[in-house]
PDB file of C-alpha atoms in Angstrom:
ATOM      1  CA  MET G   1     -52.927  -3.191 -20.090  1.00 38.00           C
ATOM      2  CA  LYS G   2     -52.937  -3.560 -16.394  1.00 36.00           C
ATOM      3  CA  LYS G   3     -55.312  -4.915 -14.258  1.00 37.00           C
ATOM      4  CA  PHE G   4     -56.722  -2.957 -11.597  1.00 33.00           C
ATOM      5  CA  LEU G   5     -58.498  -5.186  -8.602  1.00 32.00           C
ATOM      6  CA  LEU G   6     -61.867  -4.184  -7.479  1.00 34.00           C
ATOM      7  CA  PHE G   7     -62.804  -6.857  -4.242  1.00 32.00           C
ATOM      8  CA  LEU G   8     -65.969  -6.189  -2.642  1.00 31.00           C
ATOM      9  CA  ILE G   9     -67.329  -7.750   0.015  1.00 30.00           C
ATOM     10  CA  CYS G  10     -70.474  -6.992   1.901  1.00 35.00           C
ATOM     11  CA  LEU G  11     -72.895  -8.467   3.942  1.00 30.00           C
ATOM     12  CA  LEU G  12     -76.743  -7.165   2.983  1.00 31.00           C
ATOM     13  CA  ALA G  13     -79.405  -7.946   5.279  1.00 32.00           C
ATOM     14  CA  LEU G  14     -81.643  -8.645   3.161  1.00 34.00           C
ATOM     15  CA  SER G  15     -84.432  -8.994   5.748  1.00 40.00           C
ATOM     16  CA  SER G  16     -84.249 -10.551   9.279  1.00 38.00           C
ATOM     17  CA  THR G  17     -84.502 -14.244   7.847  1.00 57.00           C
ATOM     18  CA  ALA G  18     -82.028 -13.597   4.083  1.00 61.00           C
ATOM     19  CA  LEU G  19     -78.864 -12.484   4.230  1.00 73.00           C
ATOM     20  CA  ALA G  20     -76.349 -12.314   0.858  1.00 75.00           C
ATOM     21  CA  GLU G  21     -72.689 -12.196   0.950  1.00 88.00           C
ATOM     22  CA  LYS G  22     -71.333 -10.862  -2.542  1.00 89.00           C
ATOM     23  CA  SER G  23     -67.304 -10.123  -4.017  1.00 93.00           C
ATOM     24  CA  GLU G  24     -67.067  -8.787  -7.288  1.00 94.00           C
ATOM     25  CA  TRP G  25     -63.807  -7.486  -9.744  1.00 95.00           C
ATOM     26  CA  ILE G  26     -64.163  -6.161 -12.805  1.00 95.00           C
ATOM     27  CA  ASP G  27     -60.967  -5.625 -15.201  1.00 95.00           C
ATOM     28  CA  PRO G  28     -61.244  -1.638 -15.689  1.00 92.00           C
ATOM     29  CA  GLY G  29     -59.128  -1.938 -19.278  1.00 93.00           C
ATOM     30  CA  TYR G  30     -62.286  -4.028 -20.582  1.00 95.00           C
ATOM     31  CA  ASP G  31     -65.069  -1.752 -22.420  1.00 96.00           C
ATOM     32  CA  PHE G  32     -67.888  -3.589 -21.988  1.00 97.00           C
ATOM     33  CA  THR G  33     -69.601  -1.638 -24.127  1.00 96.00           C
ATOM     34  CA  LYS G  34     -68.005  -2.899 -27.440  1.00 96.00           C
ATOM     35  CA  ALA G  35     -69.318  -6.323 -26.576  1.00 96.00           C
ATOM     36  CA  LYS G  36     -71.937  -7.207 -29.214  1.00 94.00           C
ATOM     37  CA  SER G  37     -72.193 -10.843 -29.510  1.00 94.00           C
ATOM     38  CA  ILE G  38     -72.826 -13.256 -25.713  1.00 94.00           C
ATOM     39  CA  CYS G  39     -73.229 -17.174 -25.360  1.00 93.00           C
ATOM     40  CA  ILE G  40     -73.892 -17.859 -21.888  1.00 94.00           C
ATOM     41  CA  ASP G  41     -72.798 -21.301 -19.976  1.00 92.00           C
ATOM     42  CA  TYR G  42     -73.158 -23.891 -17.086  1.00 93.00           C
ATOM     43  CA  ALA G  43     -70.413 -25.688 -16.021  1.00 88.00           C
ATOM     44  CA  ALA G  44     -70.931 -28.643 -13.463  1.00 80.00           C
ATOM     45  CA  SER G  45     -69.897 -28.299 -10.538  1.00 88.00           C
ATOM     46  CA  PRO G  46     -68.208 -31.275  -8.322  1.00 91.00           C
ATOM     47  CA  GLU G  47     -69.567 -30.110  -4.904  1.00 91.00           C
ATOM     48  CA  ILE G  48     -73.973 -30.688  -6.260  1.00 93.00           C
ATOM     49  CA  ALA G  49     -73.255 -33.846  -8.304  1.00 89.00           C
ATOM     50  CA  ASP G  50     -75.678 -35.847  -7.084  1.00 89.00           C
ATOM     51  CA  GLY G  51     -78.494 -36.469  -9.604  1.00 87.00           C
ATOM     52  CA  LEU G  52     -80.427 -34.356  -7.863  1.00 90.00           C
ATOM     53  CA  ARG G  53     -79.175 -30.715  -6.634  1.00 92.00           C
ATOM     54  CA  ASP G  54     -77.269 -30.310  -9.868  1.00 92.00           C
ATOM     55  CA  LYS G  55     -80.180 -30.923 -12.864  1.00 92.00           C
ATOM     56  CA  GLU G  56     -82.268 -29.321 -10.603  1.00 94.00           C
ATOM     57  CA  ALA G  57     -79.703 -26.056 -10.032  1.00 94.00           C
ATOM     58  CA  HIS G  58     -78.838 -26.638 -14.249  1.00 94.00           C
ATOM     59  CA  ASP G  59     -82.573 -26.068 -15.320  1.00 93.00           C
ATOM     60  CA  VAL G  60     -83.183 -23.369 -13.212  1.00 94.00           C
ATOM     61  CA  PHE G  61     -80.239 -21.462 -14.440  1.00 95.00           C
ATOM     62  CA  VAL G  62     -81.355 -23.044 -18.186  1.00 92.00           C
ATOM     63  CA  GLU G  63     -85.312 -21.477 -17.813  1.00 92.00           C
ATOM     64  CA  LYS G  64     -83.972 -18.218 -15.752  1.00 94.00           C
ATOM     65  CA  ALA G  65     -81.082 -17.284 -18.004  1.00 92.00           C
ATOM     66  CA  LYS G  66     -83.566 -17.458 -21.398  1.00 91.00           C
ATOM     67  CA  ALA G  67     -85.909 -15.317 -19.566  1.00 92.00           C
ATOM     68  CA  ASP G  68     -83.589 -13.164 -17.788  1.00 92.00           C
ATOM     69  CA  ILE G  69     -79.991 -12.511 -19.742  1.00 93.00           C
ATOM     70  CA  ALA G  70     -80.527 -14.601 -22.964  1.00 92.00           C
ATOM     71  CA  ASP G  71     -84.537 -13.024 -24.135  1.00 92.00           C
ATOM     72  CA  LYS G  72     -83.529  -9.339 -22.353  1.00 93.00           C
ATOM     73  CA  LEU G  73     -80.522  -8.931 -24.113  1.00 94.00           C
ATOM     74  CA  VAL G  74     -81.607 -10.304 -27.753  1.00 92.00           C
ATOM     75  CA  LYS G  75     -84.163  -7.731 -27.280  1.00 93.00           C
ATOM     76  CA  ALA G  76     -81.628  -5.207 -27.010  1.00 93.00           C
ATOM     77  CA  LYS G  77     -80.345  -6.211 -30.329  1.00 92.00           C
ATOM     78  CA  TYR G  78     -77.358  -8.097 -28.785  1.00 94.00           C
ATOM     79  CA  ILE G  79     -76.113 -12.052 -30.380  1.00 92.00           C
ATOM     80  CA  VAL G  80     -76.946 -14.331 -27.155  1.00 91.00           C
ATOM     81  CA  GLY G  81     -75.939 -18.165 -28.122  1.00 90.00           C
ATOM     82  CA  PHE G  82     -76.210 -21.551 -25.589  1.00 89.00           C
ATOM     83  CA  THR G  83     -73.348 -23.310 -25.101  1.00 86.00           C
ATOM     84  CA  ASP G  84     -74.041 -27.681 -25.695  1.00 76.00           C
ATOM     85  CA  ALA G  85     -73.628 -27.103 -22.302  1.00 73.00           C
ATOM     86  CA  THR G  86     -75.926 -25.152 -21.648  1.00 76.00           C
ATOM     87  CA  LYS G  87     -78.875 -26.312 -23.638  1.00 65.00           C
ATOM     88  CA  ALA G  88     -77.844 -30.759 -21.767  1.00 45.00           C
ATOM     89  CA  ASN G  89     -80.583 -32.706 -20.297  1.00 38.00           C
ATOM     90  CA  VAL G  90     -83.491 -29.420 -21.871  1.00 37.00           C
ATOM     91  CA  SER G  91     -85.912 -30.633 -23.458  1.00 36.00           C
ATOM     92  CA  GLY G  92     -89.562 -29.713 -25.041  1.00 37.00           C
ATOM     93  CA  LYS G  93     -90.210 -26.129 -25.162  1.00 39.00           C
ATOM     94  CA  ASP G  94     -87.552 -25.010 -22.890  1.00 39.00           C
ATOM     95  CA  ALA G  95     -84.927 -26.543 -25.911  1.00 40.00           C
ATOM     96  CA  ALA G  96     -87.053 -25.253 -29.089  1.00 40.00           C
ATOM     97  CA  ASN G  97     -86.778 -21.947 -26.610  1.00 42.00           C
ATOM     98  CA  ALA G  98     -83.484 -21.897 -26.426  1.00 40.00           C
ATOM     99  CA  LYS G  99     -83.254 -22.321 -29.900  1.00 41.00           C
ATOM    100  CA  THR G 100     -84.802 -19.795 -30.926  1.00 38.00           C
ATOM    101  CA  VAL G 101     -83.340 -17.186 -29.180  1.00 39.00           C
ATOM    102  CA  ALA G 102     -79.819 -17.997 -31.625  1.00 41.00           C
ATOM    103  CA  ASN G 103     -81.973 -18.427 -34.377  1.00 38.00           C
ATOM    104  CA  HIS G 104     -83.663 -15.143 -33.747  1.00 34.00           C
ATOM    105  CA  SER G 105     -80.408 -13.402 -33.102  1.00 39.00           C
ATOM    106  CA  ALA G 106     -79.285 -10.754 -35.580  1.00 37.00           C
ATOM    107  CA  GLY G 107     -76.240 -12.652 -37.561  1.00 38.00           C
ATOM    108  CA  ASN G 108     -77.178 -15.846 -36.455  1.00 41.00           C
ATOM    109  CA  ALA G 109     -74.600 -17.171 -35.055  1.00 45.00           C
ATOM    110  CA  PRO G 110     -73.257 -20.616 -34.265  1.00 45.00           C
ATOM    111  CA  PHE G 111     -73.173 -21.466 -30.986  1.00 51.00           C
ATOM    112  CA  ASP G 112     -69.210 -22.001 -30.836  1.00 64.00           C
ATOM    113  CA  ALA G 113     -68.354 -19.816 -27.884  1.00 66.00           C
ATOM    114  CA  GLY G 114     -65.431 -18.577 -29.876  1.00 70.00           C
ATOM    115  CA  ASN G 115     -67.772 -16.538 -32.269  1.00 84.00           C
ATOM    116  CA  TYR G 116     -68.770 -14.569 -29.800  1.00 92.00           C
ATOM    117  CA  ASP G 117     -67.462 -11.408 -27.635  1.00 95.00           C
ATOM    118  CA  LEU G 118     -68.632 -12.980 -23.815  1.00 96.00           C
ATOM    119  CA  VAL G 119     -69.111 -15.795 -22.279  1.00 94.00           C
ATOM    120  CA  VAL G 120     -70.822 -15.966 -19.240  1.00 95.00           C
ATOM    121  CA  ARG G 121     -70.179 -19.178 -17.239  1.00 95.00           C
ATOM    122  CA  CYS G 122     -72.537 -20.104 -13.978  1.00 96.00           C
ATOM    123  CA  THR G 123     -71.394 -22.916 -11.957  1.00 95.00           C
ATOM    124  CA  VAL G 124     -73.088 -23.370  -8.780  1.00 95.00           C
ATOM    125  CA  SER G 125     -71.492 -24.770  -5.784  1.00 95.00           C
ATOM    126  CA  GLN G 126     -74.057 -25.014  -3.655  1.00 95.00           C
ATOM    127  CA  TYR G 127     -77.857 -25.153  -3.276  1.00 95.00           C
ATOM    128  CA  ASN G 128     -79.246 -27.448  -0.648  1.00 92.00           C
ATOM    129  CA  LEU G 129     -81.754 -27.131   2.136  1.00 89.00           C
ATOM    130  CA  GLY G 130     -80.505 -27.266   5.777  1.00 87.00           C
ATOM    131  CA  LYS G 131     -80.803 -25.624   8.637  1.00 84.00           C
ATOM    132  CA  LYS G 132     -80.438 -22.338   9.836  1.00 78.00           C
ATOM    133  CA  HIS G 133     -80.413 -21.982  14.650  1.00 77.00           C
ATOM    134  CA  VAL G 134     -82.007 -18.445  14.844  1.00 76.00           C
ATOM    135  CA  GLU G 135     -82.621 -15.974  17.722  1.00 76.00           C
ATOM    136  CA  ALA G 136     -86.203 -14.908  18.424  1.00 78.00           C
ATOM    137  CA  HIS G 137     -87.178 -11.288  16.975  1.00 73.00           C
ATOM    138  CA  THR G 138     -90.008  -9.965  15.570  1.00 78.00           C
ATOM    139  CA  GLU G 139     -91.490  -9.688  12.146  1.00 74.00           C
ATOM    140  CA  THR G 140     -92.933  -6.946   9.877  1.00 77.00           C
ATOM    141  CA  VAL G 141     -95.646  -7.894   6.827  1.00 72.00           C
ATOM    142  CA  MET G 142     -97.694  -6.064   4.782  1.00 80.00           C
ATOM    143  CA  VAL G 143    -100.917  -8.774   4.505  1.00 79.00           C
ATOM    144  CA  PRO G 144    -104.122  -8.020   2.694  1.00 86.00           C
ATOM    145  CA  VAL G 145    -107.454  -7.400   5.464  1.00 85.00           C
ATOM    146  CA  THR G 146    -111.333  -7.006   3.550  1.00 89.00           C
ATOM    147  CA  THR G 147    -112.522  -4.912   4.644  1.00 87.00           C
ATOM    148  CA  THR G 148    -116.145  -3.416   4.345  1.00 89.00           C
ATOM    149  CA  VAL G 149    -117.120   1.012   3.767  1.00 86.00           C
ATOM    150  CA  LEU G 150    -118.846   3.519   2.917  1.00 85.00           C
ATOM    151  CA  ASP G 151    -119.153   4.765  -0.814  1.00 83.00           C
ATOM    152  CA  VAL G 152    -119.786   8.511  -1.328  1.00 85.00           C
ATOM    153  CA  THR G 153    -123.440   7.079  -2.082  1.00 87.00           C
ATOM    154  CA  GLY G 154    -123.697   5.123   1.581  1.00 83.00           C
ATOM    155  CA  HIS G 155    -123.696   1.777   0.146  1.00 87.00           C
ATOM    156  CA  PRO G 156    -120.848  -0.544   1.357  1.00 88.00           C
ATOM    157  CA  GLN G 157    -118.842  -1.976  -0.453  1.00 89.00           C
ATOM    158  CA  THR G 158    -116.016  -4.368   0.415  1.00 90.00           C
ATOM    159  CA  ILE G 159    -112.148  -3.398  -0.408  1.00 88.00           C
ATOM    160  CA  THR G 160    -108.957  -5.049   0.524  1.00 89.00           C
ATOM    161  CA  ILE G 161    -106.070  -3.453   2.098  1.00 85.00           C
ATOM    162  CA  GLN G 162    -102.657  -3.969   2.949  1.00 86.00           C
ATOM    163  CA  GLN G 163    -102.156  -3.703   6.881  1.00 82.00           C
ATOM    164  CA  GLN G 164     -98.749  -4.576   8.896  1.00 82.00           C
ATOM    165  CA  GLN G 165     -98.820  -6.888  11.068  1.00 75.00           C
ATOM    166  CA  VAL G 166     -95.848  -8.239  12.965  1.00 77.00           C
ATOM    167  CA  TYR G 167     -95.081 -11.921  14.143  1.00 74.00           C
ATOM    168  CA  ASN G 168     -93.024 -12.777  16.733  1.00 76.00           C
ATOM    169  CA  ILE G 169     -90.522 -15.573  16.232  1.00 74.00           C
ATOM    170  CA  PRO G 170     -89.497 -17.696  18.516  1.00 75.00           C
ATOM    171  CA  GLU G 171     -86.178 -18.820  18.869  1.00 78.00           C
ATOM    172  CA  GLY G 172     -85.102 -22.608  16.578  1.00 79.00           C
ATOM    173  CA  ASP G 173     -83.726 -23.716  14.381  1.00 80.00           C
ATOM    174  CA  TYR G 174     -85.795 -23.562  10.856  1.00 85.00           C
ATOM    175  CA  PRO G 175     -85.264 -24.585   7.384  1.00 87.00           C
ATOM    176  CA  ALA G 176     -83.187 -22.981   4.961  1.00 90.00           C
ATOM    177  CA  ALA G 177     -82.041 -22.935   2.164  1.00 93.00           C
ATOM    178  CA  PHE G 178     -78.153 -21.855   0.717  1.00 94.00           C
ATOM    179  CA  VAL G 179     -77.152 -20.903  -2.604  1.00 96.00           C
ATOM    180  CA  ARG G 180     -73.719 -20.097  -4.087  1.00 96.00           C
ATOM    181  CA  ALA G 181     -73.887 -19.338  -7.452  1.00 97.00           C
ATOM    182  CA  ARG G 182     -70.410 -18.011  -9.260  1.00 96.00           C
ATOM    183  CA  PHE G 183     -70.564 -15.900 -13.021  1.00 97.00           C
ATOM    184  CA  ASP G 184     -67.494 -15.810 -14.407  1.00 96.00           C
ATOM    185  CA  VAL G 185     -67.865 -13.173 -17.573  1.00 97.00           C
ATOM    186  CA  ILE G 186     -65.116 -13.980 -20.313  1.00 95.00           C
ATOM    187  CA  ASN G 187     -63.347 -12.006 -23.192  1.00 95.00           C
ATOM    188  CA  ALA G 188     -63.584 -14.783 -25.856  1.00 92.00           C
ATOM    189  CA  LYS G 189     -60.825 -13.609 -28.011  1.00 90.00           C
ATOM    190  CA  THR G 190     -58.664 -13.818 -25.260  1.00 91.00           C
ATOM    191  CA  ASN G 191     -59.654 -16.122 -22.883  1.00 91.00           C
ATOM    192  CA  GLN G 192     -59.434 -14.045 -20.004  1.00 93.00           C
ATOM    193  CA  ALA G 193     -62.171 -13.401 -17.133  1.00 95.00           C
ATOM    194  CA  VAL G 194     -63.010  -9.441 -17.259  1.00 96.00           C
ATOM    195  CA  TRP G 195     -65.666  -9.607 -15.041  1.00 97.00           C
ATOM    196  CA  ASN G 196     -66.129 -12.329 -11.380  1.00 97.00           C
ATOM    197  CA  TRP G 197     -69.409 -11.659  -9.527  1.00 96.00           C
ATOM    198  CA  GLU G 198     -70.220 -14.950  -6.745  1.00 96.00           C
ATOM    199  CA  ASP G 199     -72.792 -14.474  -4.997  1.00 96.00           C
ATOM    200  CA  LYS G 200     -73.895 -16.361  -1.813  1.00 96.00           C
ATOM    201  CA  ARG G 201     -77.330 -16.530  -0.476  1.00 95.00           C
ATOM    202  CA  GLU G 202     -79.502 -17.565   2.415  1.00 92.00           C
ATOM    203  CA  LYS G 203     -83.289 -17.816   2.895  1.00 89.00           C
ATOM    204  CA  VAL G 204     -84.478 -19.160   6.465  1.00 85.00           C
ATOM    205  CA  ALA G 205     -88.256 -20.226   6.715  1.00 79.00           C
ATOM    206  CA  ASP G 206     -89.783 -18.962   9.587  1.00 66.00           C
ATOM    207  CA  PRO G 207     -93.179 -20.926  10.859  1.00 62.00           C
ATOM    208  CA  GLY G 208     -96.047 -19.763   9.049  1.00 56.00           C
ATOM    209  CA  LEU G 209     -94.164 -16.420   6.782  1.00 55.00           C
ATOM    210  CA  ALA G 210     -92.101 -17.781   4.521  1.00 62.00           C
ATOM    211  CA  ASN G 211     -90.915 -20.711   2.705  1.00 72.00           C
ATOM    212  CA  ALA G 212     -87.462 -21.896   1.962  1.00 82.00           C
ATOM    213  CA  LYS G 213     -86.798 -22.650  -1.887  1.00 90.00           C
ATOM    214  CA  PRO G 214     -83.050 -22.784  -3.422  1.00 93.00           C
ATOM    215  CA  LYS G 215     -84.962 -22.262  -6.501  1.00 94.00           C
ATOM    216  CA  GLU G 216     -86.460 -18.818  -4.697  1.00 92.00           C
ATOM    217  CA  VAL G 217     -83.119 -18.220  -4.306  1.00 94.00           C
ATOM    218  CA  PHE G 218     -81.382 -18.405  -7.436  1.00 96.00           C
ATOM    219  CA  THR G 219     -83.744 -17.522  -9.358  1.00 95.00           C
ATOM    220  CA  SER G 220     -82.590 -14.015  -7.159  1.00 94.00           C
ATOM    221  CA  ILE G 221     -79.643 -14.502  -8.186  1.00 96.00           C
ATOM    222  CA  ILE G 222     -79.721 -15.209 -12.051  1.00 96.00           C
ATOM    223  CA  ALA G 223     -82.079 -12.016 -12.081  1.00 95.00           C
ATOM    224  CA  ASP G 224     -79.404  -9.298 -10.081  1.00 96.00           C
ATOM    225  CA  PHE G 225     -77.031 -10.676 -12.308  1.00 96.00           C
ATOM    226  CA  SER G 226     -78.410 -10.378 -15.019  1.00 96.00           C
ATOM    227  CA  ALA G 227     -79.838  -6.542 -14.379  1.00 96.00           C
ATOM    228  CA  SER G 228     -75.214  -5.679 -13.653  1.00 96.00           C
ATOM    229  CA  LEU G 229     -74.665  -7.378 -17.025  1.00 97.00           C
ATOM    230  CA  ARG G 230     -77.250  -5.494 -18.653  1.00 96.00           C
ATOM    231  CA  HIS G 231     -75.850  -2.431 -17.176  1.00 96.00           C
ATOM    232  CA  ASN G 232     -71.990  -2.722 -17.686  1.00 96.00           C
ATOM    233  CA  LEU G 233     -72.700  -4.089 -21.490  1.00 96.00           C
ATOM    234  CA  LYS G 234     -74.489  -0.235 -21.761  1.00 95.00           C
ATOM    235  CA  SER G 235     -72.797   1.815 -19.736  1.00 93.00           C
ATOM    236  CA  ARG G 236     -69.019   0.600 -18.655  1.00 91.00           C
ATOM    237  CA  LYS G 237     -66.139   1.840 -20.540  1.00 89.00           C
ATOM    238  CA  PRO G 238     -62.150   1.974 -19.250  1.00 88.00           C
ATOM    239  CA  LYS G 239     -61.706   4.104 -16.455  1.00 76.00           C
ATOM    240  CA  GLU G 240     -59.539   6.640 -18.159  1.00 69.00           C
ATOM    241  CA  LYS G 241     -55.420   7.355 -16.290  1.00 59.00           C
TER     242      LYS G 241
END
């Protein structure tokens, strides 16, 4: 089956202080709609292996992969499990949740990835805080404003409305979060990749307006991948020649 290379690179302006760069390749000959069991895996990346960033990235992935990927797939009647690498360093409630996802999946499949149709493996190669130079610009945000109005009987009532507020952001170096994550979706029967998704994002903390944490950036990456995964599993079939 000849593969067709689909390589998309897009710069998406999420806001004036958040940018995303994504590359994606999908095997058009693979029928995603026939996949009924998915194993979730996490691969440690040497680029962030300092005992702090790698642990936080792993823990964030385990938490969000359960909520945004596994739970939603199980609800849609898919078999879902986690590899030992994904379950590693999970304790207490999170460990129980990971086990529950597998044990409550139809068929009660074991954790051997070879027993699944697809393996979803996440590798994080960048996960850090730093600085980014930002040119002077304005930010328009919606802020809650409390005001008093008269109701139909003439009595005063306090209400809260959303109102636009414009802030002038001076040029300077501001704290920023940088995350780069790659998702490899592998046909477990052939051990060949059928989908690669790499997402690199950064978020700058404007003074007084926003925080910049790698966890928040990584969480948004996982959520976007999860939505695309569910879409592909539901509707992506081989392209007709």
